[in-house]
Amino acid sequence: MLLKIKRVPTVVSNYQKDETVEEGGCGRNCLRKCCINGARLPLYTCNNLDKSVKDKSESPVTFLESVVLGEWEDRFQRGLFRYDVTACETKVIPGKCGFIAQLNEGRHLKKRPTEFRVDKVLQPFDGNKFNFTKVGQEELLFQFEARSDDDDSGIQFFPSIPLDADNSPSVVAINVSPIEYGHVLLIPRVLECLPQRIDHKSLLLALQMATEAANPYFRLGYNSLGAFATINHLHFQAYYLAMQFPIEKASSLKITSTKDGVKISKLLNYPVRGLLFEGGNSIKDLSDTVSDASVCLQNNNIPFNILISDSGRQIFLLPQCYAEKQALGEVCSKLLDTQVNPAVWEMSGHMVLKRKEDYEEASEEKAWRLLAEVSLSEERFKEVNTMIFEAIGVSGHEEAEEEEEQTSMNSGFIRVHCPSVKEEAVFNCGAF
């Protein structure tokens, strides 16, 4: 059955409203053939492939942060954003989870309704629709390149380098409808026009950017089609928020490990059922494991979101079903009226609210209820995990025999392994 729902996409570029291809050049300095000749951007290059994800030592790569924020602030001063995100109200909702609420009415106004298919996670790229080759070059911040592990030249920054159309660059661009300060898009190999689907090379690039930023408050997120990606052109989002996300504070229970040392756990005491990947002998080990799991979800038509956290040391993989429930009429009208699209940031506990009344009346109970609607059922989550573990070649049996009652390092929640108690009881105990 073909499922369609009315979507109101977030505008990420000032050129998104124009989806036409003009003959003879568009005259707006885009990334297509009509304008790319002579285009130049700064280039940031690094090599951190051999760095262990367990390494918490400080490094000089915070230079990337100065580049991101310096270029972002320049575009802010030039008036390229649709609103001033620094004026948006933000608060921590009282409760054990510490959900974060932001009132962002700018993301609610002047948007175009469009048809968005939710029945297919994998859809071909359509050059006739908006994509990132149509953005203005002034919205691009710099090129980001992660070199191979046999290149020991370290970090290099070039203030102005030609864009090489024959060797498609990965670029960092502003999101003109920002959620937080420094909200950017990482667009891997932009000129290859890749559809919104995870591949090993692109996820590794995103993980390398998180590692280079070396700031636990800089996170990257990914939304698949069917999980509130609004543009079918491969991209990750990222921004700074100087507080812990609720999902980062949630306790977890180890399920298994890979031969390369990547530990896989399931979330506890959190409204969204998901997996946490961490460790590994290298960044590539961690990235490859999550990529294998993500490709499995894509191939099985399961929408999902990814959060890259803790400077690349943790990756949360969150399958979801909210858009499908919307299409089937299974979401209550009160939730629909908020027009909150639970993508990666909302699922991580940063609730972006578009109406003042929702912000003023925000509560932990309401946030929990919304995210619980997003989550797979316990039975379906187990089925999906079985697919994932088979795809990455590990056992899915919980390694819980050594688990004892313990307190999660960050959250204060109690992690308990108790075979005589149903999982559902444990899952719900943290909220109320």
mmCIF file of C-alpha atoms in Angstrom, residues 38 59 71 92 165 167 174 185 225 239 297 317 333:
data_model
loop_
_atom_site.group_PDB
_atom_site.id
_atom_site.type_symbol
_atom_site.label_atom_id
_atom_site.label_comp_id
_atom_site.label_asym_id
_atom_site.label_seq_id
_atom_site.Cartn_x
_atom_site.Cartn_y
_atom_site.Cartn_z
ATOM 1 C CA GLY A 38 35.697 29.371 -10.620
ATOM 2 C CA SER A 59 43.974 17.488 21.069
ATOM 3 C CA GLU A 71 32.103 30.977 9.269
ATOM 4 C CA VAL A 92 14.695 22.268 30.765
ATOM 5 C CA ALA A 165 33.846 19.307 -9.852
ATOM 6 C CA ASN A 167 36.450 15.081 -7.460
ATOM 7 C CA ILE A 174 24.463 26.550 7.020
ATOM 8 C CA LEU A 185 24.760 20.547 7.338
ATOM 9 C CA LEU A 225 13.507 8.924 4.645
ATOM 10 C CA TYR A 239 24.820 21.943 16.080
ATOM 11 C CA LEU A 297 17.515 -1.193 8.339
ATOM 12 C CA LEU A 317 20.700 4.044 16.407
ATOM 13 C CA SER A 333 -5.057 14.614 17.124
#
